[in-house]
GROMACS .gro file of C-alpha atoms in nm:
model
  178
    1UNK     CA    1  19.489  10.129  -6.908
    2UNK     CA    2  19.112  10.170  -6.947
    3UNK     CA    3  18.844   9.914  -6.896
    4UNK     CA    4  18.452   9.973  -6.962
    5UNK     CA    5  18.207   9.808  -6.787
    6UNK     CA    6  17.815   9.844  -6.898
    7UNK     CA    7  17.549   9.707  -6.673
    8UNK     CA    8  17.177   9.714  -6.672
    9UNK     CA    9  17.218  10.078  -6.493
   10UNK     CA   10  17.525  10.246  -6.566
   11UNK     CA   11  17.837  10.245  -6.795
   12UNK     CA   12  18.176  10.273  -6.597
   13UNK     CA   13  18.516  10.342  -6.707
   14UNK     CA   14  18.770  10.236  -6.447
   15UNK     CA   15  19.139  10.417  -6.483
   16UNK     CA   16  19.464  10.356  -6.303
   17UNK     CA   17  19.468  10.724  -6.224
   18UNK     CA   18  19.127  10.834  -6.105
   19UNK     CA   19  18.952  10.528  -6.012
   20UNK     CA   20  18.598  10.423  -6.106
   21UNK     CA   21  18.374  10.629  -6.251
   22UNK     CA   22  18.010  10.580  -6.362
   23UNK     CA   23  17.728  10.710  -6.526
   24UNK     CA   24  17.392  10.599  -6.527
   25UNK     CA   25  17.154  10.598  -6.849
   26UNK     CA   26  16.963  10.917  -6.903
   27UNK     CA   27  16.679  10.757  -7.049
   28UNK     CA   28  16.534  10.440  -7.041
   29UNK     CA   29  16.396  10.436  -7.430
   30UNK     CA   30  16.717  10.518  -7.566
   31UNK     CA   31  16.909  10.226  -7.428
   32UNK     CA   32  16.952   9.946  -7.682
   33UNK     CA   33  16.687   9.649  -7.668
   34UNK     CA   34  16.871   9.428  -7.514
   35UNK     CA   35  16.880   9.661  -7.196
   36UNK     CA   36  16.573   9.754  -7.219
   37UNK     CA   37  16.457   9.432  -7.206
   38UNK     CA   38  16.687   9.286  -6.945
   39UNK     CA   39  16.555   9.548  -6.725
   40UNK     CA   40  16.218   9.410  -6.779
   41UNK     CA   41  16.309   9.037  -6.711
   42UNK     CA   42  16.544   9.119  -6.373
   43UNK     CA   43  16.274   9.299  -6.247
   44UNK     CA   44  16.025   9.005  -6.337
   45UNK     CA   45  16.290   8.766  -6.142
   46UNK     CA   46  16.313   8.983  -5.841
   47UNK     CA   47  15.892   8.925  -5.819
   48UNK     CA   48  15.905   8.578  -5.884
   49UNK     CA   49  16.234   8.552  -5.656
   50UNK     CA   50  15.979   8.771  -5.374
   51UNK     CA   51  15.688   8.543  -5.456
   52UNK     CA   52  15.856   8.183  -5.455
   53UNK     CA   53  16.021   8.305  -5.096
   54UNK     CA   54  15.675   8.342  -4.995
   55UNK     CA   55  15.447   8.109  -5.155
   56UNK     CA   56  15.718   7.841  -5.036
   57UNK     CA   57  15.745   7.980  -4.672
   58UNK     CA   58  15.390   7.914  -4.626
   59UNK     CA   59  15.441   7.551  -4.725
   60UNK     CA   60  15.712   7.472  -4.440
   61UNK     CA   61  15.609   7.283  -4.193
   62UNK     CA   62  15.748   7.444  -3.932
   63UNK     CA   63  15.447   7.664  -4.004
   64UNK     CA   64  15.189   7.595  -3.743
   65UNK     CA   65  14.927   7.770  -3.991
   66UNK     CA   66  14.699   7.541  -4.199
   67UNK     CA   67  14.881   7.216  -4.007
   68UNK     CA   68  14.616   6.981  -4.067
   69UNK     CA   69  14.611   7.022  -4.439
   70UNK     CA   70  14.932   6.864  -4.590
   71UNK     CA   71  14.834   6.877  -4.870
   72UNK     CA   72  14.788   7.213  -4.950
   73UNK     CA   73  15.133   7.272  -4.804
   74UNK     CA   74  15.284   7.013  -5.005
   75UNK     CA   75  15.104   7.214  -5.360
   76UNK     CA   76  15.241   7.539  -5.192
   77UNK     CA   77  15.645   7.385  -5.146
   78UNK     CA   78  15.570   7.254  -5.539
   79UNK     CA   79  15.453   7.622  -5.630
   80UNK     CA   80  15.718   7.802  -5.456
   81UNK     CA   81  16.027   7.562  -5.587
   82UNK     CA   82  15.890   7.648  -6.023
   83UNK     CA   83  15.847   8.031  -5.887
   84UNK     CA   84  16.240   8.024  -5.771
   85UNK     CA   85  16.281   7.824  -6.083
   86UNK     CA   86  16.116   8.075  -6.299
   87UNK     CA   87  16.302   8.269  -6.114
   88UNK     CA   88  16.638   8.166  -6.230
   89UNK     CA   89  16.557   8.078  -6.583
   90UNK     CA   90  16.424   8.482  -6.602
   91UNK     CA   91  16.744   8.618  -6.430
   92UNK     CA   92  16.994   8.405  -6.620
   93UNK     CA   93  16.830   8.525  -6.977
   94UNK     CA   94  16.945   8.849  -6.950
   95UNK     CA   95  17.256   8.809  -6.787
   96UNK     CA   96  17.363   8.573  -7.047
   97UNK     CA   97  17.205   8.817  -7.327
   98UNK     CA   98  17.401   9.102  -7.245
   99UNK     CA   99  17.714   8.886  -7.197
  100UNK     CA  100  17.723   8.740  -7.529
  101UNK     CA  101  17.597   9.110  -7.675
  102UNK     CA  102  17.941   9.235  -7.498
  103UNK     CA  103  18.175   8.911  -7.624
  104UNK     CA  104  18.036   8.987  -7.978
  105UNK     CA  105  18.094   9.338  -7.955
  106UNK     CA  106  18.433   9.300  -7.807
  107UNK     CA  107  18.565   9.106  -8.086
  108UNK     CA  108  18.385   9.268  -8.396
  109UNK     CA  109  18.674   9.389  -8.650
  110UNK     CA  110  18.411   9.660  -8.774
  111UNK     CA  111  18.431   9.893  -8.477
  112UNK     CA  112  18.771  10.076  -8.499
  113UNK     CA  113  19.046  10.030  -8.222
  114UNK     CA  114  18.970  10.410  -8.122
  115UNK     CA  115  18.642  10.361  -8.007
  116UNK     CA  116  18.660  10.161  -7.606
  117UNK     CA  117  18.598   9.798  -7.577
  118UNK     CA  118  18.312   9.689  -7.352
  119UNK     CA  119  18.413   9.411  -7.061
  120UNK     CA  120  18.280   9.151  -6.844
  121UNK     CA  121  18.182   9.351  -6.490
  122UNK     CA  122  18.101   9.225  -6.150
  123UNK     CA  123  17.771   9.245  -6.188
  124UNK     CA  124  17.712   8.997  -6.434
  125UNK     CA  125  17.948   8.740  -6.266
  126UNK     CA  126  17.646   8.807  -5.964
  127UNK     CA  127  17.362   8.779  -6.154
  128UNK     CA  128  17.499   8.439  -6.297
  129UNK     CA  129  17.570   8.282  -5.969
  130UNK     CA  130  17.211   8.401  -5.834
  131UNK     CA  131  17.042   8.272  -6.097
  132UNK     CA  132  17.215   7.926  -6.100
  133UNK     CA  133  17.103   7.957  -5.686
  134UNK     CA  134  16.779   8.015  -5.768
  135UNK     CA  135  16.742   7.735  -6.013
  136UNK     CA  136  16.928   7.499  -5.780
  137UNK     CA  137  16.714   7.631  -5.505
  138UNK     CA  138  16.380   7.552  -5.694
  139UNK     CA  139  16.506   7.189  -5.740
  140UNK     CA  140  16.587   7.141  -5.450
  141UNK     CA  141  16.262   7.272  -5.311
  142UNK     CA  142  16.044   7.050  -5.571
  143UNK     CA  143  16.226   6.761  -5.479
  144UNK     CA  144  16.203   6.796  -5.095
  145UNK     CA  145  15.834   6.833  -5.178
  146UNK     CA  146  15.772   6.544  -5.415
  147UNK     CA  147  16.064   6.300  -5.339
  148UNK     CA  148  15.968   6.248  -4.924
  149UNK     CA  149  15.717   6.248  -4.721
  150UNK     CA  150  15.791   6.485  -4.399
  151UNK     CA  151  15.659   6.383  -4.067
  152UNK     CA  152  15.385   6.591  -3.916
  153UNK     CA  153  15.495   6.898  -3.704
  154UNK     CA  154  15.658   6.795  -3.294
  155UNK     CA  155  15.321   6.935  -3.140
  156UNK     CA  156  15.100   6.637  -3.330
  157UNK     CA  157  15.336   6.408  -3.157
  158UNK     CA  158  15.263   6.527  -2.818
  159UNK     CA  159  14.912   6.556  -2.861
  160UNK     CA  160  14.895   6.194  -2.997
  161UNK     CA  161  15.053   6.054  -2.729
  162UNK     CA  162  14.855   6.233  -2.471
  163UNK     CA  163  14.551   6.097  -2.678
  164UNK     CA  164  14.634   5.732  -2.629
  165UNK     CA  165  14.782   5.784  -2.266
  166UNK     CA  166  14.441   5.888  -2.170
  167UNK     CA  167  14.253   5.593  -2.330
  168UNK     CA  168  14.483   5.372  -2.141
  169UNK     CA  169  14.392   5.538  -1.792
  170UNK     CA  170  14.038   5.554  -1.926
  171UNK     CA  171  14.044   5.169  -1.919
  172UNK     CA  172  14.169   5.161  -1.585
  173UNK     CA  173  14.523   4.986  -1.709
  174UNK     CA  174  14.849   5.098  -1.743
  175UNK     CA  175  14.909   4.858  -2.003
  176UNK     CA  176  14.870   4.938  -2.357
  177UNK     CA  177  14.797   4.608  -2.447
  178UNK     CA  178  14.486   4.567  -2.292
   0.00000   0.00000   0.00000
């Protein structure tokens, strides 16, 4: 029994005698469109993937740069969460493409029996379950940024407390309510 598997990079044959083994494309311009362009858009997720991670990294507020300014942080959590989004949407396209490219294929009477049938691999089992993650993870990301309002960072709290410990001694009370 023979199965073939045809990724983005490689077509594999897998065999109950030798194994697994692939092939990668020779050439980049003689793959089909589909591949070609599914190239294109998993490479354009892994930047915006690369780019949310950081955009949104700068917006934690665990960050003790640009503290004071919540609301840039807040823009840069917003901006971060559609990047991973993008993200997602631009990983699941191809996946999904080349899936229902391989179903059709699979089940087309015109091909003769002779010539292999193409299946489902790994890969694209992956690149559905990262691209649902990534979409999930932008969601969650815009709605952590829009839906609450985070307190400021533990060192505000500190300072503020100092701040209106020393007005009290200032006064010459110990009371705060004088």
């Amino acid at each position: 029994m023979e199965n073939w598997t045809m990724g983005l990079w490689q077509a594999c044959v897998v065999q109950e005698e030798v194994g697994m083994q692939c092939k990668d494309f020779e050439s980049f311009l003689g793959l089909p469109a589909e591949l070609r362009i599914s190239r294109v858009l998993m490479f354009l997720s892994n930047g915006l993937g690369l780019l949310g991670l950081l955009v949104s990294g700068f917006g934690l507020d665990c960050l003790r740069i640009g503290e004071t300014q919540r609301d840039v942080k807040k823009r840069l959590l917003i901006l971060g969460g559609i990047l991973f989004w993008t993200a997602g949407v631009t990983a699941l396209v191809p996946v999904s493409w080349v899936a229902h490219v391989t179903v059709q294929e699979f089940w087309d009477d015109s091909i003769p029996e002779i010539v292999p049938r193409w299946e489902f691999g790994e890969a694209l089992f992956i690149g559905w379950f990262a691209g649902f993650s990534l979409l999930l993870g932008g969601c969650l990301l815009n709605w952590a940024a829009c839906g609450t309002q985070a307190p400021l960072a533990s060192g505000h709290y500190a300072v503020a407390e100092m701040q209106t410990q020393c007005a009290y001694l200032e006064n010459g009370t110990a009371n705060p309510s004088v």
